[in-house]
Amino acid sequence: MSVLVVGSVALDSVETPFGKADDVLGGSATFFSASASHLTKVNVVGVVGNDYPMDKLEPLKKRGVDFAGLEQADGPSFRWRGRYSHDLNSAETLETHLGVFSNFSAKIPEALRSSEYVFLGNIDPRLQLDVLTMMKKPKLVTCDTMNFWIQSRRPELIKLLEKVDIVTLNDGEARQLTEKSNLVQAAQWIMGLGPRHVIIKKGEHGAFLFTRDTIFFAPAFPLENVFDPTGAGDSFAGGFVGYIARTGDMSEANLRRAVVYGSVMGSFAVEKFSIERLMTVTKAEITQRMQDMRRLVTFEEELPA
Ligand code: AMP
């Protein structure tokens, strides 16, 4: 099984209380692929500029990420600059330069149009919509977005949400999109547009999976040191969609397991800058953290006599 992802392939400059990184690999499609590649094959569709350090993608290629759908165009790459204060839960965006993404129209190679699992990573909803119209009959389309697009492309985003199966977004974005402060109501509002499921991520406070009639919650893995939260959301999505693609099972029990995989992959992403940690994490470490997650939430229900 494989997943097709479209999204930003970026150069990030990040400041956290623990350090600074300039022009490192980032972007929704990059984090997603780095994470999902531990579970399935990934095909990336996107664009970079002629300033992009293509050689830095080699470790991802070695992990089975296929960049045949990544164009290199004349102009500057997408660049994002962000800062985190001691509350590592929300990034302050200092700069967003779309660069070559502002004139990009996606061309999905013929062989990828019949991909069964599609992730529309955070990028212009017009581009996400275009990609969707080129796909033949995907089994599962999941999409993500962020405040930048909720603000600037609301009508297009709503149109997109009507066409996807699962939406992932964080709590602030859910409130901004739906204008509801209660997250249960926000999820219902989004499902009212069409999606079968909504995942609302709450940073270090875990993630909710909403279906039409159930709610599941997975905590974030309680790390002793969170180094750089950038990419946690996309890495979560990589674990989630990657696990569903690997198993081909969309039952609710499996979606719940997928959410825990998402949470585990997100927890590795934040241990270092960029995709560094996702490039070194081993299968054994992932399995161990899945077991630790299980232990974290298991308890005996005991009523004193
Ligand atoms: P997250 O997983 O939510 O932390 O996403 C982090 C990534 O989002 C960074 O690597 C950025 O390059 C990317 N990003 C930031 N702003 C945008 C935007 N407006 N559109 C697409 N990607 C973005």
mmCIF file of C-alpha atoms and ligand atoms in Angstrom:
data_model
loop_
_atom_site.group_PDB
_atom_site.id
_atom_site.type_symbol
_atom_site.label_atom_id
_atom_site.label_comp_id
_atom_site.label_asym_id
_atom_site.label_seq_id
_atom_site.Cartn_x
_atom_site.Cartn_y
_atom_site.Cartn_z
ATOM 1 C CA MET A 1 0.000 0.000 0.000
ATOM 2 C CA SER A 2 1.104 3.563 -0.562
ATOM 3 C CA VAL A 3 -0.039 7.084 0.235
ATOM 4 C CA LEU A 4 -0.077 10.097 -2.033
ATOM 5 C CA VAL A 5 0.675 13.356 -0.232
ATOM 6 C CA VAL A 6 0.469 16.877 -1.555
ATOM 7 C CA GLY A 7 1.623 19.697 0.677
ATOM 8 C CA SER A 8 4.321 22.204 1.389
ATOM 9 C CA VAL A 9 7.948 21.225 0.900
ATOM 10 C CA ALA A 10 9.617 24.046 2.728
ATOM 11 C CA LEU A 11 12.693 25.544 4.275
ATOM 12 C CA ASP A 12 11.943 26.381 7.900
ATOM 13 C CA SER A 13 13.680 28.762 10.262
ATOM 14 C CA VAL A 14 12.672 28.060 13.809
ATOM 15 C CA GLU A 15 13.387 29.578 17.217
ATOM 16 C CA THR A 16 12.558 27.700 20.393
ATOM 17 C CA PRO A 17 13.631 28.339 23.994
ATOM 18 C CA PHE A 18 16.284 25.658 23.370
ATOM 19 C CA GLY A 19 17.895 26.835 20.164
ATOM 20 C CA LYS A 20 17.616 28.075 16.610
ATOM 21 C CA ALA A 21 17.699 26.425 13.208
ATOM 22 C CA ASP A 22 17.846 28.188 9.839
ATOM 23 C CA ASP A 23 16.648 26.924 6.481
ATOM 24 C CA VAL A 24 16.135 23.348 7.596
ATOM 25 C CA LEU A 25 13.878 20.839 5.837
ATOM 26 C CA GLY A 26 10.253 21.463 6.691
ATOM 27 C CA GLY A 27 6.792 21.631 5.239
ATOM 28 C CA SER A 28 3.687 19.549 5.715
ATOM 29 C CA ALA A 29 4.540 17.026 2.974
ATOM 30 C CA THR A 30 8.084 16.611 4.285
ATOM 31 C CA PHE A 31 7.136 15.867 7.900
ATOM 32 C CA PHE A 32 4.242 13.705 6.749
ATOM 33 C CA SER A 33 6.506 11.587 4.507
ATOM 34 C CA ALA A 34 9.260 11.280 7.088
ATOM 35 C CA SER A 35 6.706 9.905 9.533
ATOM 36 C CA ALA A 36 4.551 7.773 7.221
ATOM 37 C CA SER A 37 7.632 6.181 5.626
ATOM 38 C CA HIS A 38 7.960 4.079 8.785
ATOM 39 C CA LEU A 39 4.650 2.435 7.938
ATOM 40 C CA THR A 40 4.082 2.581 4.186
ATOM 41 C CA LYS A 41 5.391 3.840 0.846
ATOM 42 C CA VAL A 42 4.855 7.533 0.176
ATOM 43 C CA ASN A 43 4.596 9.535 -3.058
ATOM 44 C CA VAL A 44 5.078 13.290 -2.751
ATOM 45 C CA VAL A 45 3.507 15.909 -5.028
ATOM 46 C CA GLY A 46 4.688 19.476 -4.574
ATOM 47 C CA VAL A 47 7.172 22.059 -5.740
ATOM 48 C CA VAL A 48 10.484 23.473 -4.573
ATOM 49 C CA GLY A 49 12.537 26.342 -5.942
ATOM 50 C CA ASN A 50 15.943 26.192 -7.572
ATOM 51 C CA ASP A 51 17.470 27.102 -4.195
ATOM 52 C CA TYR A 52 16.319 23.845 -2.584
ATOM 53 C CA PRO A 53 19.051 21.526 -1.289
ATOM 54 C CA MET A 54 17.816 18.457 -3.200
ATOM 55 C CA ASP A 55 20.595 16.283 -1.755
ATOM 56 C CA LYS A 56 19.027 16.673 1.696
ATOM 57 C CA LEU A 57 16.049 14.637 0.458
ATOM 58 C CA GLU A 58 18.281 11.580 -0.016
ATOM 59 C CA PRO A 59 17.622 10.111 3.465
ATOM 60 C CA LEU A 60 13.882 10.287 2.746
ATOM 61 C CA LYS A 61 14.356 8.594 -0.620
ATOM 62 C CA LYS A 62 16.291 5.837 1.122
ATOM 63 C CA ARG A 63 13.267 5.362 3.360
ATOM 64 C CA GLY A 64 11.086 4.706 0.288
ATOM 65 C CA VAL A 65 9.687 8.195 -0.249
ATOM 66 C CA ASP A 66 9.186 8.782 -3.969
ATOM 67 C CA PHE A 67 9.707 12.353 -5.194
ATOM 68 C CA ALA A 68 8.826 11.776 -8.864
ATOM 69 C CA GLY A 69 5.893 14.175 -8.333
ATOM 70 C CA LEU A 70 8.073 16.911 -6.808
ATOM 71 C CA GLU A 71 8.773 19.652 -9.331
ATOM 72 C CA GLN A 72 11.713 21.962 -9.151
ATOM 73 C CA ALA A 73 10.712 25.378 -10.516
ATOM 74 C CA ASP A 74 12.475 28.655 -11.143
ATOM 75 C CA GLY A 75 12.183 30.863 -8.101
ATOM 76 C CA PRO A 76 12.487 30.713 -4.334
ATOM 77 C CA SER A 77 11.274 27.762 -2.248
ATOM 78 C CA PHE A 78 8.419 28.028 0.237
ATOM 79 C CA ARG A 79 9.868 29.460 3.446
ATOM 80 C CA TRP A 80 8.332 29.586 6.893
ATOM 81 C CA ARG A 81 9.774 31.300 9.942
ATOM 82 C CA GLY A 82 8.288 30.572 13.330
ATOM 83 C CA ARG A 83 8.930 31.017 17.006
ATOM 84 C CA TYR A 84 7.829 29.182 20.145
ATOM 85 C CA SER A 85 7.898 30.660 23.609
ATOM 86 C CA HIS A 86 7.912 28.552 26.780
ATOM 87 C CA ASP A 87 4.401 27.414 25.951
ATOM 88 C CA LEU A 88 5.450 25.064 23.182
ATOM 89 C CA ASN A 89 1.854 24.413 22.180
ATOM 90 C CA SER A 90 1.458 27.164 19.629
ATOM 91 C CA ALA A 91 3.796 28.529 17.031
ATOM 92 C CA GLU A 92 3.965 32.206 16.315
ATOM 93 C CA THR A 93 4.377 32.614 12.580
ATOM 94 C CA LEU A 94 6.873 35.380 11.857
ATOM 95 C CA GLU A 95 7.053 34.988 8.078
ATOM 96 C CA THR A 96 5.429 32.893 5.362
ATOM 97 C CA HIS A 97 6.817 33.157 1.819
ATOM 98 C CA LEU A 98 4.928 30.982 -0.629
ATOM 99 C CA GLY A 99 7.637 31.358 -3.300
ATOM 100 C CA VAL A 100 7.149 28.878 -6.132
ATOM 101 C CA PHE A 101 3.943 27.614 -4.500
ATOM 102 C CA SER A 102 2.093 30.802 -5.466
ATOM 103 C CA ASN A 103 2.000 29.822 -9.168
ATOM 104 C CA PHE A 104 2.092 26.083 -8.786
ATOM 105 C CA SER A 105 -0.487 23.899 -10.450
ATOM 106 C CA ALA A 106 -0.168 20.280 -9.497
ATOM 107 C CA LYS A 107 0.363 17.628 -12.119
ATOM 108 C CA ILE A 108 -0.316 14.205 -10.724
ATOM 109 C CA PRO A 109 1.617 11.547 -12.672
ATOM 110 C CA GLU A 110 -0.855 9.130 -14.313
ATOM 111 C CA ALA A 111 0.331 6.184 -12.211
ATOM 112 C CA LEU A 112 -0.476 8.047 -8.988
ATOM 113 C CA ARG A 113 -4.012 9.074 -9.938
ATOM 114 C CA SER A 114 -5.381 5.779 -8.752
ATOM 115 C CA SER A 115 -3.741 6.049 -5.309
ATOM 116 C CA GLU A 116 -6.145 4.734 -2.697
ATOM 117 C CA TYR A 117 -4.921 6.783 0.241
ATOM 118 C CA VAL A 118 -4.505 10.511 -0.180
ATOM 119 C CA PHE A 119 -3.287 13.091 2.299
ATOM 120 C CA LEU A 120 -3.935 16.710 1.389
ATOM 121 C CA GLY A 121 -1.335 18.352 3.591
ATOM 122 C CA ASN A 122 -1.478 21.927 4.736
ATOM 123 C CA ILE A 123 -1.229 24.163 1.644
ATOM 124 C CA ASP A 124 -3.528 26.422 -0.403
ATOM 125 C CA PRO A 125 -6.996 24.779 -0.387
ATOM 126 C CA ARG A 126 -7.304 25.611 -4.116
ATOM 127 C CA LEU A 127 -4.359 23.316 -4.736
ATOM 128 C CA GLN A 128 -5.800 20.652 -2.421
ATOM 129 C CA LEU A 129 -9.069 20.831 -4.405
ATOM 130 C CA ASP A 130 -7.240 20.603 -7.754
ATOM 131 C CA VAL A 131 -5.430 17.479 -6.635
ATOM 132 C CA LEU A 132 -8.664 15.885 -5.558
ATOM 133 C CA THR A 133 -10.287 16.442 -8.959
ATOM 134 C CA MET A 134 -7.399 14.568 -10.609
ATOM 135 C CA MET A 135 -7.762 11.485 -8.433
ATOM 136 C CA LYS A 136 -9.668 8.441 -9.712
ATOM 137 C CA LYS A 137 -11.428 6.869 -6.778
ATOM 138 C CA PRO A 138 -9.468 7.144 -3.586
ATOM 139 C CA LYS A 139 -10.573 4.968 -0.674
ATOM 140 C CA LEU A 140 -9.670 7.532 1.946
ATOM 141 C CA VAL A 141 -8.914 11.234 1.652
ATOM 142 C CA THR A 142 -7.628 13.007 4.739
ATOM 143 C CA CYS A 143 -6.857 16.709 4.819
ATOM 144 C CA ASP A 144 -5.195 19.195 7.102
ATOM 145 C CA THR A 145 -5.100 22.978 7.146
ATOM 146 C CA MET A 146 -4.071 25.909 9.347
ATOM 147 C CA ASN A 147 -5.019 29.416 10.499
ATOM 148 C CA PHE A 148 -3.260 31.061 7.527
ATOM 149 C CA TRP A 149 -5.620 29.352 5.042
ATOM 150 C CA ILE A 150 -8.734 29.466 7.238
ATOM 151 C CA GLN A 151 -8.332 33.216 7.191
ATOM 152 C CA SER A 152 -7.332 33.769 3.578
ATOM 153 C CA ARG A 153 -9.184 30.987 1.677
ATOM 154 C CA ARG A 154 -12.251 30.191 3.733
ATOM 155 C CA PRO A 155 -14.756 29.572 0.864
ATOM 156 C CA GLU A 156 -12.338 27.243 -0.949
ATOM 157 C CA LEU A 157 -11.545 25.441 2.282
ATOM 158 C CA ILE A 158 -15.230 24.836 3.025
ATOM 159 C CA LYS A 159 -15.645 23.459 -0.510
ATOM 160 C CA LEU A 160 -12.742 21.113 0.109
ATOM 161 C CA LEU A 161 -14.096 19.910 3.453
ATOM 162 C CA GLU A 162 -17.303 18.861 1.686
ATOM 163 C CA LYS A 163 -15.259 16.403 -0.372
ATOM 164 C CA VAL A 164 -12.954 14.680 2.113
ATOM 165 C CA ASP A 165 -13.382 11.747 4.501
ATOM 166 C CA ILE A 166 -11.271 12.873 7.455
ATOM 167 C CA VAL A 167 -10.113 16.300 8.594
ATOM 168 C CA THR A 168 -7.251 16.889 11.015
ATOM 169 C CA LEU A 169 -6.722 20.253 12.651
ATOM 170 C CA ASN A 170 -5.695 21.629 15.996
ATOM 171 C CA ASP A 171 -8.022 23.037 18.619
ATOM 172 C CA GLY A 172 -7.328 26.694 17.797
ATOM 173 C CA GLU A 173 -7.930 26.068 14.100
ATOM 174 C CA ALA A 174 -11.140 24.155 14.827
ATOM 175 C CA ARG A 175 -12.449 27.096 16.865
ATOM 176 C CA GLN A 176 -11.381 29.619 14.229
ATOM 177 C CA LEU A 177 -12.992 27.629 11.405
ATOM 178 C CA THR A 178 -16.285 26.850 13.111
ATOM 179 C CA GLU A 179 -16.590 29.902 15.356
ATOM 180 C CA LYS A 180 -17.533 27.510 18.164
ATOM 181 C CA SER A 181 -15.585 27.450 21.387
ATOM 182 C CA ASN A 182 -16.742 23.949 22.355
ATOM 183 C CA LEU A 183 -14.686 21.325 20.521
ATOM 184 C CA VAL A 184 -17.445 18.695 20.461
ATOM 185 C CA GLN A 185 -19.718 21.201 18.741
ATOM 186 C CA ALA A 186 -16.881 22.260 16.455
ATOM 187 C CA ALA A 187 -16.310 18.644 15.361
ATOM 188 C CA GLN A 188 -20.042 18.166 14.753
ATOM 189 C CA TRP A 189 -20.132 21.340 12.682
ATOM 190 C CA ILE A 190 -17.286 20.054 10.501
ATOM 191 C CA MET A 191 -18.862 16.595 10.126
ATOM 192 C CA GLY A 192 -22.041 18.421 9.116
ATOM 193 C CA LEU A 193 -20.184 19.574 5.994
ATOM 194 C CA GLY A 194 -19.462 15.978 4.934
ATOM 195 C CA PRO A 195 -16.381 14.386 6.562
ATOM 196 C CA ARG A 196 -17.052 11.110 8.379
ATOM 197 C CA HIS A 197 -14.407 11.789 11.003
ATOM 198 C CA VAL A 198 -12.646 14.757 12.521
ATOM 199 C CA ILE A 199 -9.429 14.684 14.487
ATOM 200 C CA ILE A 200 -8.789 17.623 16.759
ATOM 201 C CA LYS A 201 -5.220 17.813 18.054
ATOM 202 C CA LYS A 202 -4.462 19.571 21.300
ATOM 203 C CA GLY A 203 -0.672 19.611 21.283
ATOM 204 C CA GLU A 204 0.755 18.253 24.524
ATOM 205 C CA HIS A 205 -2.819 17.528 25.668
ATOM 206 C CA GLY A 206 -3.447 14.782 23.130
ATOM 207 C CA ALA A 207 -5.906 14.323 20.294
ATOM 208 C CA PHE A 208 -9.613 13.557 19.875
ATOM 209 C CA LEU A 209 -11.058 11.371 17.143
ATOM 210 C CA PHE A 210 -14.695 12.190 16.500
ATOM 211 C CA THR A 211 -16.940 9.867 14.535
ATOM 212 C CA ARG A 212 -20.659 10.469 13.963
ATOM 213 C CA ASP A 213 -21.522 8.831 17.281
ATOM 214 C CA THR A 214 -18.366 8.167 19.275
ATOM 215 C CA ILE A 215 -15.397 10.061 20.672
ATOM 216 C CA PHE A 216 -11.943 8.588 21.253
ATOM 217 C CA PHE A 217 -9.070 10.321 22.994
ATOM 218 C CA ALA A 218 -5.348 9.576 22.876
ATOM 219 C CA PRO A 219 -2.903 11.456 25.069
ATOM 220 C CA ALA A 220 0.284 12.935 23.727
ATOM 221 C CA PHE A 221 3.260 10.893 24.887
ATOM 222 C CA PRO A 222 4.581 12.661 28.018
ATOM 223 C CA LEU A 223 8.137 13.462 26.943
ATOM 224 C CA GLU A 224 10.631 14.773 29.424
ATOM 225 C CA ASN A 225 12.068 17.122 26.807
ATOM 226 C CA VAL A 226 10.206 18.660 23.912
ATOM 227 C CA PHE A 227 12.816 20.323 21.747
ATOM 228 C CA ASP A 228 10.991 21.730 18.693
ATOM 229 C CA PRO A 229 7.230 21.210 18.187
ATOM 230 C CA THR A 230 7.370 22.066 14.467
ATOM 231 C CA GLY A 231 5.927 19.283 12.378
ATOM 232 C CA ALA A 232 4.170 17.471 15.219
ATOM 233 C CA GLY A 233 0.811 17.803 13.452
ATOM 234 C CA ASP A 234 2.065 16.562 10.083
ATOM 235 C CA SER A 235 3.988 13.740 11.694
ATOM 236 C CA PHE A 236 0.828 12.814 13.581
ATOM 237 C CA ALA A 237 -0.976 12.688 10.232
ATOM 238 C CA GLY A 238 1.851 10.557 8.781
ATOM 239 C CA GLY A 239 1.481 8.003 11.569
ATOM 240 C CA PHE A 240 -2.305 8.049 11.333
ATOM 241 C CA VAL A 241 -2.720 7.769 7.554
ATOM 242 C CA GLY A 242 0.383 5.559 7.212
ATOM 243 C CA TYR A 243 -1.040 3.029 9.641
ATOM 244 C CA ILE A 244 -4.434 2.956 7.900
ATOM 245 C CA ALA A 245 -2.763 2.500 4.504
ATOM 246 C CA ARG A 246 -0.573 -0.287 5.856
ATOM 247 C CA THR A 247 -3.501 -2.179 7.357
ATOM 248 C CA GLY A 248 -6.195 -1.264 4.794
ATOM 249 C CA ASP A 249 -8.654 -1.376 7.661
ATOM 250 C CA MET A 250 -11.005 1.518 8.293
ATOM 251 C CA SER A 251 -12.937 0.008 11.166
ATOM 252 C CA GLU A 252 -13.310 2.222 14.199
ATOM 253 C CA ALA A 253 -11.051 -0.023 16.290
ATOM 254 C CA ASN A 254 -8.318 0.421 13.711
ATOM 255 C CA LEU A 255 -8.847 4.170 13.423
ATOM 256 C CA ARG A 256 -8.265 4.341 17.176
ATOM 257 C CA ARG A 257 -5.004 2.419 16.830
ATOM 258 C CA ALA A 258 -4.056 4.752 13.984
ATOM 259 C CA VAL A 259 -4.609 7.782 16.224
ATOM 260 C CA VAL A 260 -2.205 6.285 18.771
ATOM 261 C CA TYR A 261 0.365 5.694 15.993
ATOM 262 C CA GLY A 262 -0.141 9.339 15.047
ATOM 263 C CA SER A 263 0.484 10.441 18.593
ATOM 264 C CA VAL A 264 3.616 8.289 18.854
ATOM 265 C CA MET A 265 5.096 9.543 15.561
ATOM 266 C CA GLY A 266 4.340 13.146 16.535
ATOM 267 C CA SER A 267 6.183 12.581 19.810
ATOM 268 C CA PHE A 268 9.342 11.502 17.993
ATOM 269 C CA ALA A 269 9.189 14.473 15.614
ATOM 270 C CA VAL A 270 9.439 17.010 18.452
ATOM 271 C CA GLU A 271 12.569 15.500 20.004
ATOM 272 C CA LYS A 272 14.883 17.287 17.546
ATOM 273 C CA PHE A 273 14.828 20.002 14.882
ATOM 274 C CA SER A 274 13.279 19.371 11.474
ATOM 275 C CA ILE A 275 12.923 15.695 10.480
ATOM 276 C CA GLU A 276 16.181 14.699 12.222
ATOM 277 C CA ARG A 277 14.639 12.402 14.807
ATOM 278 C CA LEU A 278 12.207 10.837 12.322
ATOM 279 C CA MET A 279 15.194 9.853 10.209
ATOM 280 C CA THR A 280 16.865 7.921 13.019
ATOM 281 C CA VAL A 281 13.962 6.409 14.957
ATOM 282 C CA THR A 282 13.871 2.615 14.692
ATOM 283 C CA LYS A 283 11.039 0.137 14.394
ATOM 284 C CA ALA A 284 11.889 -1.159 17.870
ATOM 285 C CA GLU A 285 11.619 2.357 19.354
ATOM 286 C CA ILE A 286 8.239 2.898 17.695
ATOM 287 C CA THR A 287 6.965 -0.441 18.979
ATOM 288 C CA GLN A 288 8.272 0.314 22.463
ATOM 289 C CA ARG A 289 6.550 3.699 22.540
ATOM 290 C CA MET A 290 3.273 2.147 21.358
ATOM 291 C CA GLN A 291 3.540 -0.223 24.327
ATOM 292 C CA ASP A 292 4.367 2.652 26.672
ATOM 293 C CA MET A 293 1.273 4.474 25.405
ATOM 294 C CA ARG A 294 -0.847 1.459 26.177
ATOM 295 C CA ARG A 295 0.545 1.296 29.694
ATOM 296 C CA LEU A 296 -0.077 5.009 30.107
ATOM 297 C CA VAL A 297 -3.824 4.666 29.562
ATOM 298 C CA THR A 298 -4.579 1.195 30.989
ATOM 299 C CA PHE A 299 -6.131 0.895 34.422
ATOM 300 C CA GLU A 300 -8.233 -1.593 36.360
ATOM 301 C CA GLU A 301 -11.762 -0.626 37.124
ATOM 302 C CA GLU A 302 -12.111 -1.677 40.737
ATOM 303 C CA LEU A 303 -15.031 -0.855 42.992
ATOM 304 C CA PRO A 304 -14.358 -1.358 46.704
ATOM 305 C CA ALA A 305 -16.908 -3.786 48.198
HETATM 306 P P1 AMP B 1 2.861 21.524 12.022
HETATM 307 O O1 AMP B 1 2.877 20.049 11.837
HETATM 308 O O2 AMP B 1 1.477 22.041 12.146
HETATM 309 O O3 AMP B 1 3.795 21.989 13.114
HETATM 310 O O4 AMP B 1 3.402 22.149 10.646
HETATM 311 C C1 AMP B 1 4.704 22.639 10.503
HETATM 312 C C2 AMP B 1 5.044 22.906 9.047
HETATM 313 O O5 AMP B 1 4.040 23.680 8.407
HETATM 314 C C3 AMP B 1 6.326 23.697 8.913
HETATM 315 O O6 AMP B 1 7.349 22.835 8.500
HETATM 316 C C4 AMP B 1 6.017 24.769 7.860
HETATM 317 O O7 AMP B 1 6.932 24.774 6.798
HETATM 318 C C5 AMP B 1 4.643 24.424 7.370
HETATM 319 N N1 AMP B 1 3.794 25.588 7.142
HETATM 320 C C6 AMP B 1 3.733 26.724 7.882
HETATM 321 N N2 AMP B 1 2.837 27.596 7.364
HETATM 322 C C7 AMP B 1 2.314 26.987 6.267
HETATM 323 C C8 AMP B 1 1.315 27.374 5.305
HETATM 324 N N3 AMP B 1 0.689 28.555 5.353
HETATM 325 N N4 AMP B 1 1.016 26.488 4.315
HETATM 326 C C9 AMP B 1 1.653 25.292 4.271
HETATM 327 N N5 AMP B 1 2.583 24.888 5.126
HETATM 328 C C10 AMP B 1 2.921 25.708 6.129
#
